[in-house]
Amino acid sequence: MTERHIEVSLDKRGVRCTARLLTEKAPVTCAAVWDALPLGSPVYHAKYARNEIYALFPAFAEKEPPLENPTVTPIPGDLCYFTFSDTELGTSAYGYDTEQRGTVVDLALFYERNNLLLNGDVGWVPGIVWGQIIDGLDRMADACQDLWRAGALGETLSFRRL
């Protein structure tokens, strides 16, 4: 099978990186994401997981992927896929629009080490590792630190086919 690559970007900051889809380890998830591209949504910086940025999307797969290639300790450059119900994200502690209904997909990029997917409300939150940044992680990590310090308002995290 031919390798598939995508561009991941913080659009307002003009920062882009390239990722390889891990189709050999997460074929169902990779197919779901690939078929849904392009995707873009407001970006958030993680509160609990540490060195993570992510965007939320309405469910786009015909059937949600199984927990393939799971982790609770993502490494720098990992792209992870999470699925949440509206009730899981509905508390004001998360700061999301509580009017969202249905399944929500979280596509995340981890840009530095020492991440742990442990949430005080629900416990362990395993993610599906579906991609790995292969070029531009250093520039993206700098932009993610800026996002953490300067704020995410008005910034978009986008995923596009290459």
N, C-alpha and C. Protein backbone atom coordinates (compact mmCIF):
# COMPACT_ATOMS: atom_id res chain seq x y z
N MET A 1 0.84 -1.18 0.00
CA MET A 1 0.00 0.00 0.00
C MET A 1 0.88 1.25 0.00
N THR A 2 0.47 2.23 -0.76
CA THR A 2 1.19 3.49 -0.83
C THR A 2 1.00 4.28 0.46
N GLU A 3 2.09 4.90 0.91
CA GLU A 3 1.99 5.74 2.11
C GLU A 3 1.11 6.95 1.81
N ARG A 4 0.35 7.36 2.81
CA ARG A 4 -0.47 8.56 2.70
C ARG A 4 0.09 9.61 3.66
N HIS A 5 0.10 10.85 3.19
CA HIS A 5 0.60 11.97 3.98
C HIS A 5 -0.43 13.08 4.01
N ILE A 6 -0.44 13.80 5.12
CA ILE A 6 -1.32 14.95 5.27
C ILE A 6 -0.52 16.14 5.78
N GLU A 7 -1.10 17.31 5.61
CA GLU A 7 -0.56 18.53 6.18
C GLU A 7 -1.42 18.89 7.39
N VAL A 8 -0.77 19.22 8.48
CA VAL A 8 -1.44 19.69 9.69
C VAL A 8 -0.99 21.13 9.89
N SER A 9 -1.94 22.04 10.11
CA SER A 9 -1.55 23.44 10.19
C SER A 9 -2.30 24.21 11.27
N LEU A 10 -1.62 25.21 11.78
CA LEU A 10 -2.23 26.26 12.57
C LEU A 10 -2.34 27.43 11.61
N ASP A 11 -3.54 27.68 11.11
CA ASP A 11 -3.73 28.54 9.97
C ASP A 11 -3.37 30.01 10.22
N LYS A 12 -3.84 30.58 11.30
CA LYS A 12 -3.57 31.99 11.60
C LYS A 12 -2.08 32.24 11.80
N ARG A 13 -1.39 31.29 12.42
CA ARG A 13 0.04 31.43 12.66
C ARG A 13 0.87 31.05 11.43
N GLY A 14 0.23 30.44 10.43
CA GLY A 14 0.94 30.09 9.20
C GLY A 14 1.97 28.99 9.38
N VAL A 15 1.73 28.08 10.32
CA VAL A 15 2.68 27.01 10.60
C VAL A 15 2.09 25.69 10.12
N ARG A 16 2.95 24.92 9.40
CA ARG A 16 2.50 23.65 8.84
C ARG A 16 3.52 22.56 9.13
N CYS A 17 3.02 21.34 9.22
CA CYS A 17 3.91 20.19 9.34
C CYS A 17 3.30 19.05 8.52
N THR A 18 4.10 18.05 8.27
CA THR A 18 3.67 16.91 7.47
C THR A 18 3.61 15.67 8.34
N ALA A 19 2.55 14.89 8.16
CA ALA A 19 2.38 13.65 8.92
C ALA A 19 2.17 12.48 7.97
N ARG A 20 2.64 11.33 8.40
CA ARG A 20 2.39 10.07 7.69
C ARG A 20 1.28 9.35 8.42
N LEU A 21 0.28 8.88 7.68
CA LEU A 21 -0.79 8.09 8.29
C LEU A 21 -0.27 6.70 8.60
N LEU A 22 -0.61 6.18 9.76
CA LEU A 22 -0.16 4.86 10.22
C LEU A 22 -1.19 3.80 9.82
N THR A 23 -1.38 3.65 8.52
CA THR A 23 -2.40 2.74 8.01
C THR A 23 -2.13 1.29 8.38
N GLU A 24 -0.89 0.94 8.61
CA GLU A 24 -0.57 -0.43 8.98
C GLU A 24 -0.95 -0.74 10.43
N LYS A 25 -1.08 0.28 11.27
CA LYS A 25 -1.41 0.08 12.69
C LYS A 25 -2.85 0.50 13.04
N ALA A 26 -3.40 1.42 12.28
CA ALA A 26 -4.75 1.92 12.57
C ALA A 26 -5.51 2.10 11.25
N PRO A 27 -5.74 1.02 10.52
CA PRO A 27 -6.33 1.14 9.18
C PRO A 27 -7.75 1.71 9.16
N VAL A 28 -8.58 1.35 10.11
CA VAL A 28 -9.96 1.84 10.12
C VAL A 28 -9.99 3.34 10.43
N THR A 29 -9.21 3.76 11.41
CA THR A 29 -9.16 5.17 11.78
C THR A 29 -8.57 6.01 10.66
N CYS A 30 -7.48 5.54 10.07
CA CYS A 30 -6.85 6.28 8.97
C CYS A 30 -7.81 6.44 7.80
N ALA A 31 -8.55 5.40 7.47
CA ALA A 31 -9.51 5.48 6.37
C ALA A 31 -10.61 6.50 6.69
N ALA A 32 -11.10 6.49 7.93
CA ALA A 32 -12.15 7.43 8.32
C ALA A 32 -11.68 8.87 8.21
N VAL A 33 -10.47 9.14 8.71
CA VAL A 33 -9.94 10.50 8.66
C VAL A 33 -9.67 10.90 7.21
N TRP A 34 -9.00 10.05 6.46
CA TRP A 34 -8.64 10.34 5.07
C TRP A 34 -9.89 10.69 4.25
N ASP A 35 -10.93 9.90 4.43
CA ASP A 35 -12.16 10.12 3.67
C ASP A 35 -12.86 11.42 4.06
N ALA A 36 -12.62 11.91 5.27
CA ALA A 36 -13.28 13.12 5.75
C ALA A 36 -12.51 14.40 5.41
N LEU A 37 -11.26 14.29 4.98
CA LEU A 37 -10.43 15.47 4.72
C LEU A 37 -10.94 16.26 3.53
N PRO A 38 -10.77 17.60 3.56
CA PRO A 38 -10.10 18.40 4.57
C PRO A 38 -11.00 18.70 5.78
N LEU A 39 -10.36 18.90 6.92
CA LEU A 39 -11.06 19.22 8.16
C LEU A 39 -10.37 20.41 8.82
N GLY A 40 -11.13 21.28 9.43
CA GLY A 40 -10.58 22.40 10.17
C GLY A 40 -11.59 22.88 11.19
N SER A 41 -11.10 23.31 12.35
CA SER A 41 -11.97 23.75 13.42
C SER A 41 -11.15 24.57 14.42
N PRO A 42 -11.80 25.37 15.27
CA PRO A 42 -11.05 26.11 16.28
C PRO A 42 -10.17 25.16 17.11
N VAL A 43 -8.98 25.62 17.43
CA VAL A 43 -8.02 24.81 18.17
C VAL A 43 -8.13 25.09 19.66
N TYR A 44 -7.84 24.07 20.45
CA TYR A 44 -7.76 24.18 21.91
C TYR A 44 -6.39 23.66 22.33
N HIS A 45 -5.91 24.15 23.46
CA HIS A 45 -4.71 23.57 24.08
C HIS A 45 -5.19 22.76 25.28
N ALA A 46 -4.65 21.58 25.45
CA ALA A 46 -5.09 20.67 26.51
C ALA A 46 -4.89 21.28 27.90
N LYS A 47 -5.82 20.93 28.79
CA LYS A 47 -5.71 21.28 30.21
C LYS A 47 -5.07 20.14 30.99
N TYR A 48 -5.43 18.90 30.63
CA TYR A 48 -5.03 17.75 31.43
C TYR A 48 -3.88 16.96 30.83
N ALA A 49 -3.90 16.75 29.54
CA ALA A 49 -2.93 15.85 28.91
C ALA A 49 -1.54 16.46 28.80
N ARG A 50 -1.44 17.76 28.86
CA ARG A 50 -0.20 18.50 28.89
C ARG A 50 0.17 19.12 27.55
N ASN A 51 0.99 18.48 26.74
CA ASN A 51 1.55 19.08 25.52
C ASN A 51 0.75 18.65 24.29
N GLU A 52 -0.49 19.09 24.24
CA GLU A 52 -1.43 18.66 23.21
C GLU A 52 -2.25 19.84 22.72
N ILE A 53 -2.43 19.91 21.40
CA ILE A 53 -3.44 20.79 20.82
C ILE A 53 -4.44 19.90 20.10
N TYR A 54 -5.68 20.38 19.98
CA TYR A 54 -6.70 19.54 19.36
C TYR A 54 -7.84 20.40 18.83
N ALA A 55 -8.63 19.78 17.96
CA ALA A 55 -9.85 20.40 17.43
C ALA A 55 -10.97 19.38 17.53
N LEU A 56 -12.19 19.88 17.69
CA LEU A 56 -13.37 19.03 17.82
C LEU A 56 -14.22 19.10 16.56
N PHE A 57 -14.74 17.94 16.16
CA PHE A 57 -15.53 17.83 14.93
C PHE A 57 -16.77 16.97 15.20
N PRO A 58 -17.86 17.25 14.49
CA PRO A 58 -18.98 16.30 14.54
C PRO A 58 -18.48 14.96 13.98
N ALA A 59 -19.04 13.87 14.47
CA ALA A 59 -18.61 12.55 13.99
C ALA A 59 -18.71 12.50 12.47
N PHE A 60 -17.68 11.96 11.83
CA PHE A 60 -17.65 11.92 10.37
C PHE A 60 -17.55 10.51 9.80
N ALA A 61 -17.28 9.52 10.62
CA ALA A 61 -17.19 8.14 10.14
C ALA A 61 -18.57 7.50 10.14
N GLU A 62 -18.80 6.62 9.20
CA GLU A 62 -20.07 5.89 9.16
C GLU A 62 -20.27 5.12 10.46
N LYS A 63 -19.18 4.52 10.94
CA LYS A 63 -19.16 3.80 12.22
C LYS A 63 -17.85 4.20 12.92
N GLU A 64 -17.92 4.54 14.20
CA GLU A 64 -16.72 4.96 14.91
C GLU A 64 -15.67 3.84 14.90
N PRO A 65 -14.40 4.21 14.69
CA PRO A 65 -13.33 3.21 14.66
C PRO A 65 -13.18 2.49 16.00
N PRO A 66 -12.72 1.23 15.94
CA PRO A 66 -12.42 0.52 17.18
C PRO A 66 -11.14 1.10 17.79
N LEU A 67 -10.86 0.73 19.00
CA LEU A 67 -9.67 1.24 19.68
C LEU A 67 -8.44 0.49 19.16
N GLU A 68 -7.95 0.93 17.99
CA GLU A 68 -6.78 0.30 17.38
C GLU A 68 -5.56 1.18 17.63
N ASN A 69 -4.42 0.55 17.84
CA ASN A 69 -3.16 1.25 18.14
C ASN A 69 -3.33 2.25 19.28
N PRO A 70 -3.86 1.80 20.43
CA PRO A 70 -4.17 2.74 21.52
C PRO A 70 -2.94 3.15 22.33
N THR A 71 -3.09 4.31 22.96
CA THR A 71 -2.07 4.78 23.90
C THR A 71 -2.71 5.67 24.96
N VAL A 72 -2.08 5.72 26.12
CA VAL A 72 -2.39 6.73 27.14
C VAL A 72 -1.14 7.57 27.42
N THR A 73 -0.07 7.30 26.67
CA THR A 73 1.19 8.05 26.82
C THR A 73 1.71 8.48 25.44
N PRO A 74 1.00 9.37 24.75
CA PRO A 74 1.44 9.78 23.42
C PRO A 74 2.81 10.47 23.47
N ILE A 75 3.56 10.29 22.39
CA ILE A 75 4.89 10.87 22.27
C ILE A 75 4.86 12.06 21.31
N PRO A 76 5.91 12.87 21.29
CA PRO A 76 5.94 14.01 20.38
C PRO A 76 5.74 13.57 18.93
N GLY A 77 4.83 14.25 18.26
CA GLY A 77 4.53 13.96 16.87
C GLY A 77 3.36 13.03 16.66
N ASP A 78 2.83 12.44 17.72
CA ASP A 78 1.67 11.56 17.57
C ASP A 78 0.43 12.38 17.23
N LEU A 79 -0.36 11.85 16.29
CA LEU A 79 -1.71 12.34 16.02
C LEU A 79 -2.66 11.31 16.61
N CYS A 80 -3.58 11.76 17.44
CA CYS A 80 -4.50 10.84 18.11
C CYS A 80 -5.94 11.20 17.78
N TYR A 81 -6.78 10.16 17.84
CA TYR A 81 -8.22 10.25 17.56
C TYR A 81 -8.94 9.82 18.82
N PHE A 82 -9.88 10.64 19.25
CA PHE A 82 -10.71 10.34 20.42
C PHE A 82 -12.17 10.54 20.02
N THR A 83 -13.05 9.76 20.63
CA THR A 83 -14.48 9.93 20.43
C THR A 83 -15.12 10.20 21.80
N PHE A 84 -15.98 11.21 21.85
CA PHE A 84 -16.67 11.56 23.08
C PHE A 84 -18.15 11.78 22.79
N SER A 85 -18.98 11.48 23.78
CA SER A 85 -20.40 11.83 23.67
C SER A 85 -20.57 13.27 24.13
N ASP A 86 -21.70 13.88 23.77
CA ASP A 86 -21.94 15.25 24.19
C ASP A 86 -21.99 15.37 25.71
N THR A 87 -22.45 14.34 26.41
CA THR A 87 -22.50 14.41 27.87
C THR A 87 -21.11 14.36 28.50
N GLU A 88 -20.18 13.69 27.85
CA GLU A 88 -18.81 13.65 28.38
C GLU A 88 -18.14 15.01 28.31
N LEU A 89 -18.50 15.83 27.34
CA LEU A 89 -17.90 17.16 27.18
C LEU A 89 -18.83 18.28 27.61
N GLY A 90 -19.96 17.93 28.20
CA GLY A 90 -21.00 18.91 28.48
C GLY A 90 -20.83 19.74 29.73
N THR A 91 -19.86 19.45 30.59
CA THR A 91 -19.72 20.24 31.81
C THR A 91 -19.01 21.55 31.52
N SER A 92 -19.31 22.57 32.30
CA SER A 92 -18.70 23.89 32.08
C SER A 92 -17.20 23.89 32.33
N ALA A 93 -16.68 22.88 33.05
CA ALA A 93 -15.25 22.82 33.32
C ALA A 93 -14.42 22.73 32.05
N TYR A 94 -15.00 22.18 31.00
CA TYR A 94 -14.25 22.04 29.74
C TYR A 94 -14.31 23.29 28.89
N GLY A 95 -15.30 24.12 29.06
CA GLY A 95 -15.38 25.37 28.34
C GLY A 95 -15.88 25.25 26.91
N TYR A 96 -16.55 24.15 26.56
CA TYR A 96 -17.07 23.97 25.22
C TYR A 96 -18.52 24.43 25.17
N ASP A 97 -19.01 24.56 23.96
CA ASP A 97 -20.41 24.86 23.73
C ASP A 97 -21.24 23.69 24.25
N THR A 98 -21.96 23.90 25.32
CA THR A 98 -22.74 22.80 25.91
C THR A 98 -23.97 22.46 25.10
N GLU A 99 -24.22 23.19 24.02
CA GLU A 99 -25.35 22.90 23.14
C GLU A 99 -25.00 21.82 22.11
N GLN A 100 -23.73 21.41 22.04
CA GLN A 100 -23.36 20.36 21.08
C GLN A 100 -24.13 19.10 21.41
N ARG A 101 -24.56 18.41 20.36
CA ARG A 101 -25.29 17.17 20.54
C ARG A 101 -24.65 16.08 19.71
N GLY A 102 -24.72 14.88 20.23
CA GLY A 102 -24.21 13.74 19.50
C GLY A 102 -22.74 13.47 19.75
N THR A 103 -22.20 12.60 18.95
CA THR A 103 -20.80 12.19 19.08
C THR A 103 -19.87 13.29 18.58
N VAL A 104 -18.79 13.49 19.32
CA VAL A 104 -17.77 14.48 18.97
C VAL A 104 -16.45 13.75 18.78
N VAL A 105 -15.75 14.09 17.69
CA VAL A 105 -14.42 13.54 17.43
C VAL A 105 -13.39 14.60 17.76
N ASP A 106 -12.38 14.19 18.47
CA ASP A 106 -11.26 15.04 18.88
C ASP A 106 -10.04 14.54 18.12
N LEU A 107 -9.49 15.40 17.24
CA LEU A 107 -8.23 15.09 16.55
C LEU A 107 -7.14 15.91 17.21
N ALA A 108 -6.14 15.23 17.74
CA ALA A 108 -5.12 15.88 18.56
C ALA A 108 -3.72 15.69 18.00
N LEU A 109 -2.88 16.68 18.26
CA LEU A 109 -1.46 16.63 17.94
C LEU A 109 -0.68 16.81 19.24
N PHE A 110 0.22 15.89 19.53
CA PHE A 110 1.09 15.98 20.71
C PHE A 110 2.45 16.47 20.25
N TYR A 111 2.93 17.55 20.89
CA TYR A 111 4.12 18.23 20.37
C TYR A 111 5.35 18.14 21.27
N GLU A 112 5.21 17.59 22.42
CA GLU A 112 6.34 17.45 23.35
C GLU A 112 6.11 16.20 24.17
N ARG A 113 7.10 15.79 24.96
CA ARG A 113 7.01 14.56 25.74
C ARG A 113 6.29 14.76 27.07
N ASN A 114 6.20 13.67 27.83
CA ASN A 114 5.62 13.66 29.17
C ASN A 114 4.11 13.92 29.19
N ASN A 115 3.41 13.28 28.28
CA ASN A 115 1.95 13.38 28.22
C ASN A 115 1.33 12.16 28.89
N LEU A 116 0.21 12.38 29.54
CA LEU A 116 -0.50 11.29 30.19
C LEU A 116 -2.00 11.54 30.03
N LEU A 117 -2.67 10.59 29.41
CA LEU A 117 -4.09 10.76 29.12
C LEU A 117 -4.94 10.27 30.29
N LEU A 118 -4.89 11.03 31.35
CA LEU A 118 -5.63 10.75 32.58
C LEU A 118 -6.48 11.97 32.90
N ASN A 119 -7.79 11.79 32.94
CA ASN A 119 -8.72 12.87 33.19
C ASN A 119 -9.33 12.68 34.58
N GLY A 120 -9.33 13.72 35.38
CA GLY A 120 -9.84 13.63 36.73
C GLY A 120 -11.31 13.25 36.83
N ASP A 121 -12.09 13.52 35.80
CA ASP A 121 -13.51 13.20 35.82
C ASP A 121 -13.80 11.74 35.46
N VAL A 122 -13.03 11.18 34.52
CA VAL A 122 -13.38 9.86 33.99
C VAL A 122 -12.26 8.83 34.07
N GLY A 123 -11.06 9.25 34.42
CA GLY A 123 -9.93 8.31 34.49
C GLY A 123 -9.14 8.27 33.19
N TRP A 124 -8.67 7.08 32.85
CA TRP A 124 -7.85 6.91 31.65
C TRP A 124 -8.67 7.19 30.40
N VAL A 125 -8.06 7.88 29.45
CA VAL A 125 -8.71 8.22 28.18
C VAL A 125 -7.79 7.78 27.04
N PRO A 126 -7.84 6.51 26.66
CA PRO A 126 -6.95 6.05 25.58
C PRO A 126 -7.32 6.69 24.25
N GLY A 127 -6.29 7.02 23.50
CA GLY A 127 -6.48 7.56 22.16
C GLY A 127 -5.94 6.60 21.12
N ILE A 128 -6.42 6.74 19.90
CA ILE A 128 -5.94 5.96 18.77
C ILE A 128 -4.83 6.76 18.09
N VAL A 129 -3.63 6.21 18.02
CA VAL A 129 -2.54 6.86 17.30
C VAL A 129 -2.70 6.50 15.83
N TRP A 130 -3.04 7.48 15.02
CA TRP A 130 -3.33 7.25 13.60
C TRP A 130 -2.34 7.93 12.66
N GLY A 131 -1.47 8.78 13.21
CA GLY A 131 -0.49 9.47 12.37
C GLY A 131 0.72 9.88 13.18
N GLN A 132 1.80 10.18 12.45
CA GLN A 132 3.05 10.62 13.07
C GLN A 132 3.64 11.76 12.25
N ILE A 133 3.96 12.87 12.92
CA ILE A 133 4.59 14.00 12.24
C ILE A 133 5.98 13.57 11.78
N ILE A 134 6.28 13.79 10.51
CA ILE A 134 7.58 13.40 9.97
C ILE A 134 8.42 14.60 9.52
N ASP A 135 7.80 15.78 9.45
CA ASP A 135 8.54 16.98 9.07
C ASP A 135 7.84 18.19 9.67
N GLY A 136 8.63 19.08 10.29
CA GLY A 136 8.11 20.34 10.80
C GLY A 136 7.64 20.33 12.23
N LEU A 137 7.92 19.25 12.98
CA LEU A 137 7.46 19.20 14.37
C LEU A 137 8.09 20.31 15.21
N ASP A 138 9.34 20.65 14.96
CA ASP A 138 10.00 21.70 15.74
C ASP A 138 9.29 23.04 15.59
N ARG A 139 8.93 23.41 14.37
CA ARG A 139 8.20 24.67 14.13
C ARG A 139 6.80 24.61 14.75
N MET A 140 6.15 23.45 14.61
CA MET A 140 4.81 23.30 15.18
C MET A 140 4.86 23.38 16.71
N ALA A 141 5.86 22.75 17.31
CA ALA A 141 5.99 22.79 18.78
C ALA A 141 6.17 24.23 19.27
N ASP A 142 6.97 25.03 18.56
CA ASP A 142 7.13 26.44 18.93
C ASP A 142 5.79 27.17 18.84
N ALA A 143 5.04 26.91 17.78
CA ALA A 143 3.73 27.55 17.62
C ALA A 143 2.75 27.09 18.70
N CYS A 144 2.83 25.82 19.09
CA CYS A 144 1.96 25.30 20.16
C CYS A 144 2.28 25.96 21.49
N GLN A 145 3.56 26.19 21.78
CA GLN A 145 3.94 26.90 23.00
C GLN A 145 3.41 28.32 22.98
N ASP A 146 3.48 28.96 21.81
CA ASP A 146 2.94 30.31 21.66
C ASP A 146 1.43 30.30 21.88
N LEU A 147 0.77 29.27 21.35
CA LEU A 147 -0.67 29.13 21.53
C LEU A 147 -1.01 28.99 23.02
N TRP A 148 -0.21 28.21 23.74
CA TRP A 148 -0.41 28.02 25.18
C TRP A 148 -0.28 29.35 25.93
N ARG A 149 0.74 30.12 25.58
CA ARG A 149 1.01 31.36 26.31
C ARG A 149 0.15 32.53 25.83
N ALA A 150 -0.04 32.67 24.51
CA ALA A 150 -0.71 33.83 23.96
C ALA A 150 -2.21 33.61 23.77
N GLY A 151 -2.64 32.35 23.72
CA GLY A 151 -4.05 32.06 23.57
C GLY A 151 -4.41 31.49 22.21
N ALA A 152 -5.49 30.75 22.19
CA ALA A 152 -5.93 30.05 20.99
C ALA A 152 -7.04 30.77 20.24
N LEU A 153 -7.57 31.84 20.81
CA LEU A 153 -8.71 32.53 20.21
C LEU A 153 -8.43 32.93 18.77
N GLY A 154 -9.31 32.53 17.87
CA GLY A 154 -9.18 32.88 16.46
C GLY A 154 -8.29 31.96 15.66
N GLU A 155 -7.68 30.97 16.29
CA GLU A 155 -6.77 30.04 15.60
C GLU A 155 -7.52 28.79 15.19
N THR A 156 -7.14 28.23 14.05
CA THR A 156 -7.76 27.02 13.51
C THR A 156 -6.71 25.94 13.33
N LEU A 157 -7.07 24.72 13.72
CA LEU A 157 -6.24 23.55 13.46
C LEU A 157 -6.85 22.84 12.26
N SER A 158 -6.05 22.64 11.21
CA SER A 158 -6.56 22.06 9.97
C SER A 158 -5.76 20.83 9.57
N PHE A 159 -6.44 19.93 8.89
CA PHE A 159 -5.87 18.68 8.37
C PHE A 159 -6.25 18.60 6.90
N ARG A 160 -5.23 18.43 6.02
CA ARG A 160 -5.48 18.37 4.57
C ARG A 160 -4.63 17.25 3.96
N ARG A 161 -5.16 16.67 2.89
CA ARG A 161 -4.39 15.67 2.14
C ARG A 161 -3.21 16.33 1.43
N LEU A 162 -2.13 15.58 1.31
CA LEU A 162 -1.00 16.02 0.47
C LEU A 162 -0.93 15.15 -0.75
